Amino acid sequence: MSYKLEYDHKSFILNGKREFLHTASIHYFRFPQEEWREVLWKAKLAGVNCIDTYFAWNVHEPTPGAWDFTANRNCGAYLDLCAELGLHVIARPGPFICAEWDFGGLPDWIADQGEMEYRSADPRFLHYADAYFDQVIPMISSRQSTQGGSVILVQVENEYAHLKSDEDGREYMEYLRDGLIRRGIEVPLISCEGGVEGAIEGANFWSGADVHYWKLRKKQPDTPKIVTEFWTGWFEKWGGARTDHKTPAMLEARMMEAIRAGFTGITHYMFCGGTNFGDEGGRTVGGDDVFMVTSYDYDAPLSEYLGFTPKYGVVKRIGGFIQTTADFLLESEECEADVRVNGKATVRIRRHGGTSMYFVEQHGNERGDVYFTDEAGSTYMATVNPGQIVPVTVNLPILSGWKLSYNSFFGGFHTIDGTPTLIVFSDSGQRSWLRVEAPGDLSVNAPASAQVNNMEQKRLAEMDLCHFDHPQNIDLSSGTQSLHIIVLSTSVMDRTWWNLNGDPTLYIGADGFEPVEEGAGIWYRPGQDSVLVRWGGLNGTKSDHGFKQGGTRHILKQQTVHPELPEWGLWEVMQESPYPSAQGGHGTGALVTDAPSGIRGRGSVWYTARVHSPESCSTTMVLPHTQDPVRIYVNGQEAGTLKSSFGGAVTVPLKSGDNEISLLSQHMGRFNFSYYLGEPKGVHGPVYRDGKTEDFRYGWSTADGRAVHLDQVNRDLADGEILRKSFRKDGYDGFRLVGSLSERMSVNGRNMDMGLYRNWYRIVSLDLTPYLIDGDNVIEMAYTSSPVARLDLLGYRNDRCIEEWEQRPVTVPAVNRAWTPAGNADVSGPAWYRSRFAKPVILEGLLVKLKLRLTGLSKGSFWVNGQPMGRYWAIGPQEYYKVPLAVLCEENEILFFDEEGRSPHQISWDWEDMCQVLVLHNRYAETALGRNHPK
């Protein structure tokens, strides 16, 4: 059935009814197809009514003209599944998507098609983009809501304002817009962070909702205001820290800020991030080593393993609040009013008709009762935690002629078994106030804990409630109408579920369920063929846990689900030689060049050259042209590592006579967000011996002679103040400066051409050579920030260039090669490891998610049954790596390439601790949590 989508300045309107778009960003290509239904269903259980997904060009066209829409690339099937589950879709086909995805979704091979300007009206780029649109857009257009499908909005490009202004990018954006329309897109178009005429622009942010709202309102006064990316967490990079700084409490406050500001659409980016399987993780600006980890967990409401996190509870709770109050939120306007407030709090108001919603924000440092009096003289109270925003709703229409006022959160309103049912919740042990006004006399049946006061011919009931972990029930009736209210604590609300498939059903947590086994965390309801399983504390134990299901007791043995992989057989090893011979079954693939030419495809590459030294000595090798970490080997022994990119130097030993120099570089992902899209990878230019390197952060001075070290915090420096430093060439004829620089910079009085560099990129590599003179060379730049993590001056001599490199890819050893047992010993140098294992035995119906802990390994990649699982790196922060059950057979092979040859004897299988909803009929067609609807 098709339906019509319209909009005005307030909201989107579906078939004549306003709808708040509560959207989950879930990318189909980051999950095995077998997990799609589970992740989408869990999004729907959180109150989500829409799914947002990118479409990744490089996933569908890995080589020119070879299109792939199978398995987890089957985007059409994904859209169909959303429709089946009753979820709208916001489609974001790019062609550029960012997404912390390699090359921002552009295919690798396009970088080999000659010079072109990506993301522009360059005809050469548009030629390939059109071919991509010809394949993907028909799949979207045939599934639009106007044709009975799920797609209600389609995005034009992505965050284009970070590249060009609307005016400068007009030709390109209009070309894409027209291309979508020409290929059948008839639903409204949107854009984010940059716009084009005919598209509704949204904002991407985490905080500052008010600023973003008014910018959009000024720019497009007649369109709905939506948060196209509300950042629930953040991505992680190799060598960085865990990005769990956005707490659940902060997430709740930021969501309420967006609702308070007037946004009528919120897209949780990410709701469930998934995994950068293979080597699809990208690279971004902000440093010289911002390479994405394999996990794209994003600290999102659903974890990488589809487990519920505390943020899931936040989204589900606020989702229930949105659903209950949507009719009001979608019509209301913020208004000014004379509100008097006590304490360190502020109150803002939205109104529509006779309904008011007061958003009470606590600025104090402890929870407190905030009292406020409105302009009509009515006084209200809300209990608010520090930094929290609590709604106080007055005279909300709830049934025909009924009005409801409440000073905390609603958790959802649906008709259950013919009775309108409302959930109200607040923190355990806290009190709330509830008032119900009916058109006729009210009859109230409430628990003893609810203090009820009836007034005005019994048409109005006021109740003082205390929130317990045990559900409380209030039944009200007036004439032929009745209302059932359930009073919950926040913690129980997190375990309460609305199942809206078919006849709505309500399941209230595990309350009233009986534990089968103390400490096992497994609960069931007697007489019900259903179970809510919560795993916790099982890792590292060997105990058995059981539960009853349909009258039968089941035992879950950890040993059958969590085997220790090394115990299943001998590990086998084949060493990867750092020499240009064909050891390891690689084939030579030799390419003799004057300089390495970078990595064209994925994976790793060897570069090998011969260097003659008249005597044994140490030399500083300068690699001015690198875009990935590089390991340097001299005569088969590792001599040093460049962990950062953009160039560097390493001091290595040489013996008297000929020396073999080998460089090993792994493709760590292309920029997914930058002006510099399509950068060469690996080592991609001349390499020099007998060079020099200097830490250039020291010895700067201001105009009045103050010494400045850029590795320190310099609070007395004003932004833009000119700093100066000098150096001499000392016999070197080539220089590069690598690190954090200001975009306002001069050398010997000549302004440097900084190209596309911006200060917030935080890293750049500049060739100083054309600007230098004999004698003192003076560099001046405007101060922007400190401390600076890196600023290196690389010096080299062109007559010390190492020439005649041989280059070859690192490929999987031939299957018929001999493999030898490795035991627990490490191997000197890069090595391949292989083992076989049986599929774990898992009780049918359990939503187990397997992962590997790669303890003891260094850096490399691994495969299961030939499927690339991703990159790994011991520097963290990632410790566990997802292995989908869908890739496993009864007998399996796992393969590692480890750059240091570290033995994998310490790695182990594990499973994810998570609370899982088990579904017994058609896998998520029903929610089998055990009904506990108290009446």
PDB file of N, CA and C in Angstrom, residues 186-215:
ATOM      1  N   GLU A 186      10.786  10.313  -6.058  1.00  0.00           N
ATOM      2  CA  GLU A 186       9.683  11.260  -5.946  1.00  0.00           C
ATOM      3  C   GLU A 186       9.333  11.609  -4.510  1.00  0.00           C
ATOM      4  N   VAL A 187       9.929  10.906  -3.546  1.00  0.00           N
ATOM      5  CA  VAL A 187       9.753  11.304  -2.149  1.00  0.00           C
ATOM      6  C   VAL A 187      10.620  12.535  -1.893  1.00  0.00           C
ATOM      7  N   PRO A 188      10.390  13.252  -0.789  1.00  0.00           N
ATOM      8  CA  PRO A 188      11.203  14.446  -0.526  1.00  0.00           C
ATOM      9  C   PRO A 188      12.692  14.129  -0.432  1.00  0.00           C
ATOM     10  N   LEU A 189      13.491  15.069  -0.903  1.00  0.00           N
ATOM     11  CA  LEU A 189      14.938  14.969  -0.806  1.00  0.00           C
ATOM     12  C   LEU A 189      15.409  15.727   0.431  1.00  0.00           C
ATOM     13  N   ILE A 190      16.480  15.232   1.038  1.00  0.00           N
ATOM     14  CA  ILE A 190      17.083  15.913   2.175  1.00  0.00           C
ATOM     15  C   ILE A 190      18.576  16.071   1.918  1.00  0.00           C
ATOM     16  N   SER A 191      19.210  16.890   2.725  1.00  0.00           N
ATOM     17  CA  SER A 191      20.668  17.012   2.740  1.00  0.00           C
ATOM     18  C   SER A 191      21.074  17.222   4.185  1.00  0.00           C
ATOM     19  N   CYS A 192      22.364  17.147   4.454  1.00  0.00           N
ATOM     20  CA  CYS A 192      22.839  17.424   5.807  1.00  0.00           C
ATOM     21  C   CYS A 192      24.140  18.206   5.724  1.00  0.00           C
ATOM     22  N   GLU A 193      24.247  19.209   6.589  1.00  0.00           N
ATOM     23  CA  GLU A 193      25.461  20.035   6.647  1.00  0.00           C
ATOM     24  C   GLU A 193      25.829  20.547   5.258  1.00  0.00           C
ATOM     25  N   GLY A 194      24.975  21.318   4.701  1.00  0.00           N
ATOM     26  CA  GLY A 194      25.131  21.812   3.337  1.00  0.00           C
ATOM     27  C   GLY A 194      23.912  21.413   2.530  1.00  0.00           C
ATOM     28  N   GLY A 195      23.449  22.313   1.652  1.00  0.00           N
ATOM     29  CA  GLY A 195      22.198  22.012   0.986  1.00  0.00           C
ATOM     30  C   GLY A 195      22.182  22.340  -0.486  1.00  0.00           C
ATOM     31  N   VAL A 196      21.037  22.087  -1.074  1.00  0.00           N
ATOM     32  CA  VAL A 196      20.782  22.379  -2.470  1.00  0.00           C
ATOM     33  C   VAL A 196      19.296  22.684  -2.576  1.00  0.00           C
ATOM     34  N   GLU A 197      18.938  23.570  -3.462  1.00  0.00           N
ATOM     35  CA  GLU A 197      17.546  23.946  -3.625  1.00  0.00           C
ATOM     36  C   GLU A 197      16.712  22.705  -3.936  1.00  0.00           C
ATOM     37  N   GLY A 198      15.587  22.601  -3.248  1.00  0.00           N
ATOM     38  CA  GLY A 198      14.715  21.448  -3.453  1.00  0.00           C
ATOM     39  C   GLY A 198      14.939  20.328  -2.468  1.00  0.00           C
ATOM     40  N   ALA A 199      15.906  20.479  -1.548  1.00  0.00           N
ATOM     41  CA  ALA A 199      16.171  19.459  -0.531  1.00  0.00           C
ATOM     42  C   ALA A 199      16.019  20.079   0.856  1.00  0.00           C
ATOM     43  N   ILE A 200      15.471  19.317   1.785  1.00  0.00           N
ATOM     44  CA  ILE A 200      15.324  19.742   3.176  1.00  0.00           C
ATOM     45  C   ILE A 200      16.652  19.509   3.881  1.00  0.00           C
ATOM     46  N   GLU A 201      17.216  20.550   4.445  1.00  0.00           N
ATOM     47  CA  GLU A 201      18.529  20.402   5.080  1.00  0.00           C
ATOM     48  C   GLU A 201      18.368  20.061   6.561  1.00  0.00           C
ATOM     49  N   GLY A 202      19.161  19.080   7.010  1.00  0.00           N
ATOM     50  CA  GLY A 202      19.207  18.721   8.422  1.00  0.00           C
ATOM     51  C   GLY A 202      20.544  19.070   9.023  1.00  0.00           C
ATOM     52  N   ALA A 203      20.657  18.871  10.327  1.00  0.00           N
ATOM     53  CA  ALA A 203      21.881  19.205  11.057  1.00  0.00           C
ATOM     54  C   ALA A 203      22.470  17.951  11.683  1.00  0.00           C
ATOM     55  N   ASN A 204      23.789  17.892  11.741  1.00  0.00           N
ATOM     56  CA  ASN A 204      24.510  16.798  12.384  1.00  0.00           C
ATOM     57  C   ASN A 204      25.213  17.344  13.622  1.00  0.00           C
ATOM     58  N   PHE A 205      24.912  16.794  14.800  1.00  0.00           N
ATOM     59  CA  PHE A 205      25.526  17.320  16.019  1.00  0.00           C
ATOM     60  C   PHE A 205      25.283  16.380  17.188  1.00  0.00           C
ATOM     61  N   TRP A 206      25.923  16.708  18.275  1.00  0.00           N
ATOM     62  CA  TRP A 206      25.710  16.049  19.568  1.00  0.00           C
ATOM     63  C   TRP A 206      25.161  17.035  20.589  1.00  0.00           C
ATOM     64  N   SER A 207      25.686  18.253  20.571  1.00  0.00           N
ATOM     65  CA  SER A 207      25.233  19.275  21.507  1.00  0.00           C
ATOM     66  C   SER A 207      24.951  20.566  20.746  1.00  0.00           C
ATOM     67  N   GLY A 208      24.446  21.565  21.467  1.00  0.00           N
ATOM     68  CA  GLY A 208      24.143  22.841  20.829  1.00  0.00           C
ATOM     69  C   GLY A 208      22.900  22.804  19.974  1.00  0.00           C
ATOM     70  N   ALA A 209      21.861  22.093  20.422  1.00  0.00           N
ATOM     71  CA  ALA A 209      20.652  21.929  19.615  1.00  0.00           C
ATOM     72  C   ALA A 209      20.019  23.266  19.249  1.00  0.00           C
ATOM     73  N   ASP A 210      20.012  24.203  20.182  1.00  0.00           N
ATOM     74  CA  ASP A 210      19.361  25.487  19.916  1.00  0.00           C
ATOM     75  C   ASP A 210      20.020  26.225  18.753  1.00  0.00           C
ATOM     76  N   VAL A 211      21.359  26.247  18.755  1.00  0.00           N
ATOM     77  CA  VAL A 211      22.082  26.947  17.691  1.00  0.00           C
ATOM     78  C   VAL A 211      21.772  26.319  16.338  1.00  0.00           C
ATOM     79  N   HIS A 212      21.816  24.995  16.275  1.00  0.00           N
ATOM     80  CA  HIS A 212      21.545  24.307  15.005  1.00  0.00           C
ATOM     81  C   HIS A 212      20.099  24.516  14.555  1.00  0.00           C
ATOM     82  N   TYR A 213      19.179  24.507  15.503  1.00  0.00           N
ATOM     83  CA  TYR A 213      17.770  24.696  15.146  1.00  0.00           C
ATOM     84  C   TYR A 213      17.551  26.066  14.508  1.00  0.00           C
ATOM     85  N   TRP A 214      18.093  27.105  15.107  1.00  0.00           N
ATOM     86  CA  TRP A 214      17.836  28.447  14.586  1.00  0.00           C
ATOM     87  C   TRP A 214      18.594  28.716  13.297  1.00  0.00           C
ATOM     88  N   LYS A 215      19.731  28.077  13.103  1.00  0.00           N
ATOM     89  CA  LYS A 215      20.415  28.189  11.809  1.00  0.00           C
ATOM     90  C   LYS A 215      19.548  27.603  10.698  1.00  0.00           C
TER      91      LYS A 215
END
